[in-house]
Coordinates of N, CA and C in Angstrom, one line a residue:
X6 N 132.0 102.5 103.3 CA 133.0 103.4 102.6 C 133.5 104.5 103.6
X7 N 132.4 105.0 103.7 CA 132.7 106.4 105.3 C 133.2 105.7 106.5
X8 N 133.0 104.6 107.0 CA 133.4 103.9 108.0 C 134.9 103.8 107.9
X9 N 134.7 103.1 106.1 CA 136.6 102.6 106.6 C 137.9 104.0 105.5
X10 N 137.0 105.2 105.8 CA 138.0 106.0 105.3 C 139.0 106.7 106.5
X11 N 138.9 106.3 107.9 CA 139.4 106.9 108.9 C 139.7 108.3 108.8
X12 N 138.7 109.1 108.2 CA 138.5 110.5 108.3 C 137.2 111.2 109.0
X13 N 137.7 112.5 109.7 CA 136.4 112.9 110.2 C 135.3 112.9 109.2
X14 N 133.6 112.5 109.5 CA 132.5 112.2 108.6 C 131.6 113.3 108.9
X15 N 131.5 114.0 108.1 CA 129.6 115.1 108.4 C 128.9 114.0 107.5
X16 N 127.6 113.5 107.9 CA 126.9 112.6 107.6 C 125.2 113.7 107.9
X17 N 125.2 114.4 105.8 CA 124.0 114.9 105.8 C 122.5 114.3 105.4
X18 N 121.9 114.6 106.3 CA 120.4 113.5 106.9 C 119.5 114.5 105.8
X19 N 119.0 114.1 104.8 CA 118.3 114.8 104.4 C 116.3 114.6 104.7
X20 N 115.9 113.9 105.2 CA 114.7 112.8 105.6 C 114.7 114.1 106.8
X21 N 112.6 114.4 106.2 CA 112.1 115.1 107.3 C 111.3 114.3 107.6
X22 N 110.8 114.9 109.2 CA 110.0 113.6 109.7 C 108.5 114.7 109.6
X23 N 107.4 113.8 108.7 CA 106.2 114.6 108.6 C 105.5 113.2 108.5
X24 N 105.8 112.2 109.7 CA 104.8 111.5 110.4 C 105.6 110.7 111.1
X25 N 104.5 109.9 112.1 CA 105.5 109.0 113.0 C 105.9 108.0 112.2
X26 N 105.8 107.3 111.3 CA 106.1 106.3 111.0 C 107.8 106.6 110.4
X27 N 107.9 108.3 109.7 CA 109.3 108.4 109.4 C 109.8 108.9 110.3
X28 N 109.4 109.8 111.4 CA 110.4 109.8 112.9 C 111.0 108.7 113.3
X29 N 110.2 107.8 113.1 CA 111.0 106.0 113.6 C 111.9 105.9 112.7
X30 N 111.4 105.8 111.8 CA 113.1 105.4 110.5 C 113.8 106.6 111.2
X31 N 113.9 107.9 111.1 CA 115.3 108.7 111.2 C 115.7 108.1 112.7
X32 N 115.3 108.1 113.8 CA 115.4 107.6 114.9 C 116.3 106.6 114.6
X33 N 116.0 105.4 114.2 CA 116.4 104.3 114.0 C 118.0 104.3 113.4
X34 N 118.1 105.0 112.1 CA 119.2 106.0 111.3 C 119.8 106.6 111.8
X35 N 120.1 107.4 113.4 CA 120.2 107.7 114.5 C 121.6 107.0 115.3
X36 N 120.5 106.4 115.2 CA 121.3 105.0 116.5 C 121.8 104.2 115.2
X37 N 121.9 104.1 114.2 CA 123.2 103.2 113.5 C 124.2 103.9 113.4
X38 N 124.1 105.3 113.3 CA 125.3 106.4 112.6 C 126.0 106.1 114.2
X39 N 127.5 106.1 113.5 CA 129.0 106.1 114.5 C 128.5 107.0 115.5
X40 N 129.0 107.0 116.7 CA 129.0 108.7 117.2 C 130.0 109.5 117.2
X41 N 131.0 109.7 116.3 CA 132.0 109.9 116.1 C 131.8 110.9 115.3
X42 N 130.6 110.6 114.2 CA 130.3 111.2 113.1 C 129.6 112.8 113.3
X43 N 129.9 114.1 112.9 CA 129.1 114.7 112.8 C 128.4 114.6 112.2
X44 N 126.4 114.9 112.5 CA 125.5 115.0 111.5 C 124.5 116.1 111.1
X45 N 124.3 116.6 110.5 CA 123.9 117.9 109.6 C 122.4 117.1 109.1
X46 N 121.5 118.2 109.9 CA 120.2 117.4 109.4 C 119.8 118.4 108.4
X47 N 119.7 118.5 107.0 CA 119.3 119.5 106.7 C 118.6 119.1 105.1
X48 N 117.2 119.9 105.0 CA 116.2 119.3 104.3 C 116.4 120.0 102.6
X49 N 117.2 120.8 102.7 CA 117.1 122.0 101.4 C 118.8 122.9 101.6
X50 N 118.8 123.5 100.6 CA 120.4 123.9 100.3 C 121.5 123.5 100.5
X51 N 121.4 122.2 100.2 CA 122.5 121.3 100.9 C 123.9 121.9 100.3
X52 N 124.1 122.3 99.4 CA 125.8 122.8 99.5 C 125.9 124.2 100.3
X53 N 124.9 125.1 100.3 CA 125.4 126.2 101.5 C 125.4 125.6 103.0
X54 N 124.7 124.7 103.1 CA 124.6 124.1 104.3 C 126.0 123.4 104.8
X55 N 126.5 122.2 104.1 CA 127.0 121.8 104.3 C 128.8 122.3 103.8
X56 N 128.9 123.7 103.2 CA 130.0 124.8 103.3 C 130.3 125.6 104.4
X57 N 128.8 125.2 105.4 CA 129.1 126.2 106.2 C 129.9 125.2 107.5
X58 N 128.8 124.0 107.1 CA 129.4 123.1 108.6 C 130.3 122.1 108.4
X59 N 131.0 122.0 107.2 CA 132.0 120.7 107.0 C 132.8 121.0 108.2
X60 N 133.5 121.8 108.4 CA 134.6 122.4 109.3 C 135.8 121.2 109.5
X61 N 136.1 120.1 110.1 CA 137.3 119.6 109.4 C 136.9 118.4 108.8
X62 N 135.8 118.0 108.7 CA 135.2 117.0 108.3 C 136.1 116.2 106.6
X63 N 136.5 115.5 106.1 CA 136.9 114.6 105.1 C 136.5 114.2 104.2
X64 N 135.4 113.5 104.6 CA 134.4 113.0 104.6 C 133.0 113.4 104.7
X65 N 132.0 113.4 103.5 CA 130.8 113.5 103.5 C 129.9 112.8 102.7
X66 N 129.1 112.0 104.1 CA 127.6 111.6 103.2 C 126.9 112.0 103.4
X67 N 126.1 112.2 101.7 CA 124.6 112.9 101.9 C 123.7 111.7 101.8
X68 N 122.9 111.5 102.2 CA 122.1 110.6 102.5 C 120.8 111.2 102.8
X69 N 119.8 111.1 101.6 CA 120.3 110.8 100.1 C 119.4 111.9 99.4
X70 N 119.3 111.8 98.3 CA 119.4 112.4 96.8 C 117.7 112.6 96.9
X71 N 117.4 111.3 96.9 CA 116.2 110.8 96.8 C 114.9 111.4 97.9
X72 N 115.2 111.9 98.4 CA 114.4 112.5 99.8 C 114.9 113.8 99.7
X73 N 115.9 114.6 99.1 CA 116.2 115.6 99.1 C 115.1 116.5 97.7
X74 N 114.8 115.5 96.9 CA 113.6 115.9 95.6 C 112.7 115.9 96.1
X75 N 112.4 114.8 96.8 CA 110.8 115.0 97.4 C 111.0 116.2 98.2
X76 N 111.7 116.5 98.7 CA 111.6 117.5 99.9 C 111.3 119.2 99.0
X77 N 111.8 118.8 97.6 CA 112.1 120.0 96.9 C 110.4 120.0 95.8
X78 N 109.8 118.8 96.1 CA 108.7 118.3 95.8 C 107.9 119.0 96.9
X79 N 108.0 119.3 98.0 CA 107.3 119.0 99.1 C 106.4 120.5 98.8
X80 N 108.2 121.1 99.0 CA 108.1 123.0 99.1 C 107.7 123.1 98.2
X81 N 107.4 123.1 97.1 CA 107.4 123.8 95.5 C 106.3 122.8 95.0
X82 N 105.5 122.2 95.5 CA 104.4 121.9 95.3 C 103.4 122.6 93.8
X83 N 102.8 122.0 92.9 CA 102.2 123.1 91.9 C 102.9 124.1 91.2
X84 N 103.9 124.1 91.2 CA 105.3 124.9 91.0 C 105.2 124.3 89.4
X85 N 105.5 125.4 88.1 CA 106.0 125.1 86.9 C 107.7 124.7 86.9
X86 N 107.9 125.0 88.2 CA 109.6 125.1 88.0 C 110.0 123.9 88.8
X87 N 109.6 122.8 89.2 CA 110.1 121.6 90.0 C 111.1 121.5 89.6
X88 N 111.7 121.1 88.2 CA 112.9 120.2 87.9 C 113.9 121.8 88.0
X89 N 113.9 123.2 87.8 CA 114.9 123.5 87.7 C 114.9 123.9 89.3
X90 N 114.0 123.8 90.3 CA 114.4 124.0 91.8 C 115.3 122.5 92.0
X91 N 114.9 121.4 91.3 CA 116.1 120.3 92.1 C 117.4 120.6 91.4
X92 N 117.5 121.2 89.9 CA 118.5 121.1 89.9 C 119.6 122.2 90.5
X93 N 118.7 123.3 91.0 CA 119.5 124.4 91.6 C 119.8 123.4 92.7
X94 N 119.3 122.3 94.0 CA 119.5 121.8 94.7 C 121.1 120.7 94.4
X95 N 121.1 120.4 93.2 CA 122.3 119.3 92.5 C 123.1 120.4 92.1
X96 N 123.4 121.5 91.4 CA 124.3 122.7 91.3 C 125.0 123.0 92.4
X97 N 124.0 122.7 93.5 CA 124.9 123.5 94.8 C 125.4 122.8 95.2
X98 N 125.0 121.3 95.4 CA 125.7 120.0 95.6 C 127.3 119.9 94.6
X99 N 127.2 120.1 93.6 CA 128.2 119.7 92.7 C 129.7 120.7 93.3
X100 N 128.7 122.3 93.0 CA 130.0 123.2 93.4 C 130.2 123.3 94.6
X101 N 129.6 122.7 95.8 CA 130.3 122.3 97.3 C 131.2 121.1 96.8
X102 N 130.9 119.9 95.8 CA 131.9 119.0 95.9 C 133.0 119.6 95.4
X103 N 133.1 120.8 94.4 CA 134.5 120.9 93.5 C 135.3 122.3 94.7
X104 N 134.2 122.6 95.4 CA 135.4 123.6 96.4 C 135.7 123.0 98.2
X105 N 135.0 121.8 98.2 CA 135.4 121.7 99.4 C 136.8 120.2 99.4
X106 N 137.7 120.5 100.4 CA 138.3 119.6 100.4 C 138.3 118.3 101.2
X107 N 137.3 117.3 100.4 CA 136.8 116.0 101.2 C 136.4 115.3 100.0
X108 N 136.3 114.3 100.5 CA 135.7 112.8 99.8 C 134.0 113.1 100.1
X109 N 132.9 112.8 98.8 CA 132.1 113.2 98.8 C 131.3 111.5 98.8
X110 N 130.1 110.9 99.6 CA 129.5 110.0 99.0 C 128.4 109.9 99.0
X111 N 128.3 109.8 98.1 CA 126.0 110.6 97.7 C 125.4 109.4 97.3
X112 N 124.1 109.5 98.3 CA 123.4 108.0 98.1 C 122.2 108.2 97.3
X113 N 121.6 108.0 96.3 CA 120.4 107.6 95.7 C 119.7 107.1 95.5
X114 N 118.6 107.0 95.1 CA 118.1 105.7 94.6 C 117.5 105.8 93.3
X115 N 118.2 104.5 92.4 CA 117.6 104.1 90.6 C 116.2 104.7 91.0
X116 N 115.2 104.9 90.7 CA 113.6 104.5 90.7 C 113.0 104.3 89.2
X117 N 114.2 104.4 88.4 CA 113.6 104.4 87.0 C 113.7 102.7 86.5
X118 N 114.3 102.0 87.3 CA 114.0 100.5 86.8 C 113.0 99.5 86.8
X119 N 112.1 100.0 87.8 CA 110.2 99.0 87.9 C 109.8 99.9 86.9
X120 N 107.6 99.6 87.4 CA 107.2 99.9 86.2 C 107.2 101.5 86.3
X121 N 106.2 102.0 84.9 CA 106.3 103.5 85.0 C 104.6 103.5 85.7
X122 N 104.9 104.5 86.8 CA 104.1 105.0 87.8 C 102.8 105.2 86.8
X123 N 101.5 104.9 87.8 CA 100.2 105.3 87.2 C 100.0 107.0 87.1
X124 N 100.4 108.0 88.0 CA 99.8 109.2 88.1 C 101.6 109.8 87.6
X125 N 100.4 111.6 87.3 CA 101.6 112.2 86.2 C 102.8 113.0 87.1
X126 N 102.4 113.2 88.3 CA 103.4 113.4 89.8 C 104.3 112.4 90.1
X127 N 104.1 111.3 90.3 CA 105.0 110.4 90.3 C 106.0 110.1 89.4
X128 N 105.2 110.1 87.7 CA 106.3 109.6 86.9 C 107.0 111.1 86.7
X129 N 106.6 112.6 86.8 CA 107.9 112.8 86.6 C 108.7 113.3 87.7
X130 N 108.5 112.8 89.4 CA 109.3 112.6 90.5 C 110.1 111.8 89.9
X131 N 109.8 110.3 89.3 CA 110.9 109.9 88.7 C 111.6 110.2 87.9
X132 N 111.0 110.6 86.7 CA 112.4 111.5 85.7 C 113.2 112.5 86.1
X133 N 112.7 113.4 87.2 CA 113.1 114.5 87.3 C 114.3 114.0 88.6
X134 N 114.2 112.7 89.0 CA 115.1 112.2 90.1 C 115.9 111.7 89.4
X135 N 115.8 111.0 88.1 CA 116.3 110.5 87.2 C 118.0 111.1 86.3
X136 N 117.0 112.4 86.1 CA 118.1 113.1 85.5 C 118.5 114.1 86.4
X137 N 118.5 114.5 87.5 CA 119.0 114.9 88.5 C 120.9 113.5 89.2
X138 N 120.1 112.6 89.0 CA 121.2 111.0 89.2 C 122.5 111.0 88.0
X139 N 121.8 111.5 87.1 CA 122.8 111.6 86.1 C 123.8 112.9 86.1
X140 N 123.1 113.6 86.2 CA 123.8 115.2 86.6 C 125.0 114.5 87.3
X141 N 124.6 114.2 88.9 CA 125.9 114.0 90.0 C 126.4 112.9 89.2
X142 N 126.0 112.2 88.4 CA 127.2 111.2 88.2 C 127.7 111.5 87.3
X143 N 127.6 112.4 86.2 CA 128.7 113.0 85.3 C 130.0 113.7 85.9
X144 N 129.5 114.3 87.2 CA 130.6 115.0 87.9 C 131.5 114.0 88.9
X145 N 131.0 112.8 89.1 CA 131.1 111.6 90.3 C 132.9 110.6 89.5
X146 N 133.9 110.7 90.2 CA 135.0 110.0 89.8 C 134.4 108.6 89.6
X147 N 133.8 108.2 90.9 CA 132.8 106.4 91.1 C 131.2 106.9 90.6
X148 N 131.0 105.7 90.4 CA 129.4 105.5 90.5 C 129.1 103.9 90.7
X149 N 128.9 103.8 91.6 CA 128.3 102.2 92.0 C 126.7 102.2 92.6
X150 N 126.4 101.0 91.7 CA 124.7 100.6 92.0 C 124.4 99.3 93.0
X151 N 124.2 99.4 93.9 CA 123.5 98.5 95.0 C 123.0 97.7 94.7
X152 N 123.0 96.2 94.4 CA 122.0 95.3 94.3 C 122.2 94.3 95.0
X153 N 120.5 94.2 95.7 CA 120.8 93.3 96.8 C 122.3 93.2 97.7
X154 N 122.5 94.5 98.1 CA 123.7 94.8 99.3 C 124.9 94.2 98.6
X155 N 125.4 93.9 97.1 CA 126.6 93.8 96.2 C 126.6 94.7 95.5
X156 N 127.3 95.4 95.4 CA 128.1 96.8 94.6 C 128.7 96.6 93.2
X157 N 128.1 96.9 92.4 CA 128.5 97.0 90.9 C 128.9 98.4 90.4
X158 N 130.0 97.9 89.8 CA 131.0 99.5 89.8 C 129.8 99.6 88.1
X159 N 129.4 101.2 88.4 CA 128.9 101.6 86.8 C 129.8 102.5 86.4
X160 N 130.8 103.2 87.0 CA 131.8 104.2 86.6 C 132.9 104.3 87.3
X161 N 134.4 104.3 87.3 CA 135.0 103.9 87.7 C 136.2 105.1 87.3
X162 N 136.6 105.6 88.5 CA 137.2 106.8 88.2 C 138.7 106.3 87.9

């Protein structure tokens, strides 16, 4: 979609590397992104982040949603307040999309469709990713779900 919008891309990397196994995936993530593309590595405040560095960019993928909660998992560890730190993280997301002028495309991932997780950390990583997904997609013109690399439109602006 960012490929074939022929507009400048800030392409925000949200994936920290806190082992070698995920330095190789970003690495890798690296060398696929255009070089054309600006990219914004940034693990937390992603709408002041990416307000400060769109600059003529059009185009923005965050990539993704999903790594940006664990990340907000990471910091806020033991924290009573997890789900209202992601959602401060999806607020600032939303009002960067309604003041900046560009095409916005935010990657996620379902994780509520397998089974429900054994430990009480995981399952509510999932809920709290869950309705975090819903948030941006109330505000989202599209919403399409990935399966097996075919795109099923779930909302259709």
């Amino acid at each position: 979609m960012a490929l074939n919008s022929g507009r400048d891309v800030l392409f925000v990397a949200t994936a920290e590397a806190r082992d070698g196994e995920m330095r190789r995936r970003i690495e890798e993530h690296r060398k696929m992104r255009p070089s054309g593309w600006t990219t914004l590595e940034a693990t937390g405040q992603l709408g002041e982040q990416i307000a400060r560095n769109i600059g003529r960019s059009r185009t923005v993928v965050i990539d993704c949603v999903t790594l940006l909660v664990s990340n907000v998992f990471e910091e806020h560890a033991g924290s009573s307040d997890l789900e209202k730190e992601v959602m401060a993280e999806i607020e600032g997301i939303i009002d960067c999309t309604r003041q900046a002028e560009a095409d916005f495309i935010i990657v996620t991932n379902e994780v509520g469709l397998g089974i429900i997780p054994g430990d009480r950390v995981s399952r509510l990583y999932r809920d709290i990713l869950g309705r975090a997904n819903q948030r941006l997609a109330v505000h989202a013109d599209e919403v399409l779900l990935l399966v097996a690399g075919i795109p099923v439109t779930i909302k259709k602006g």
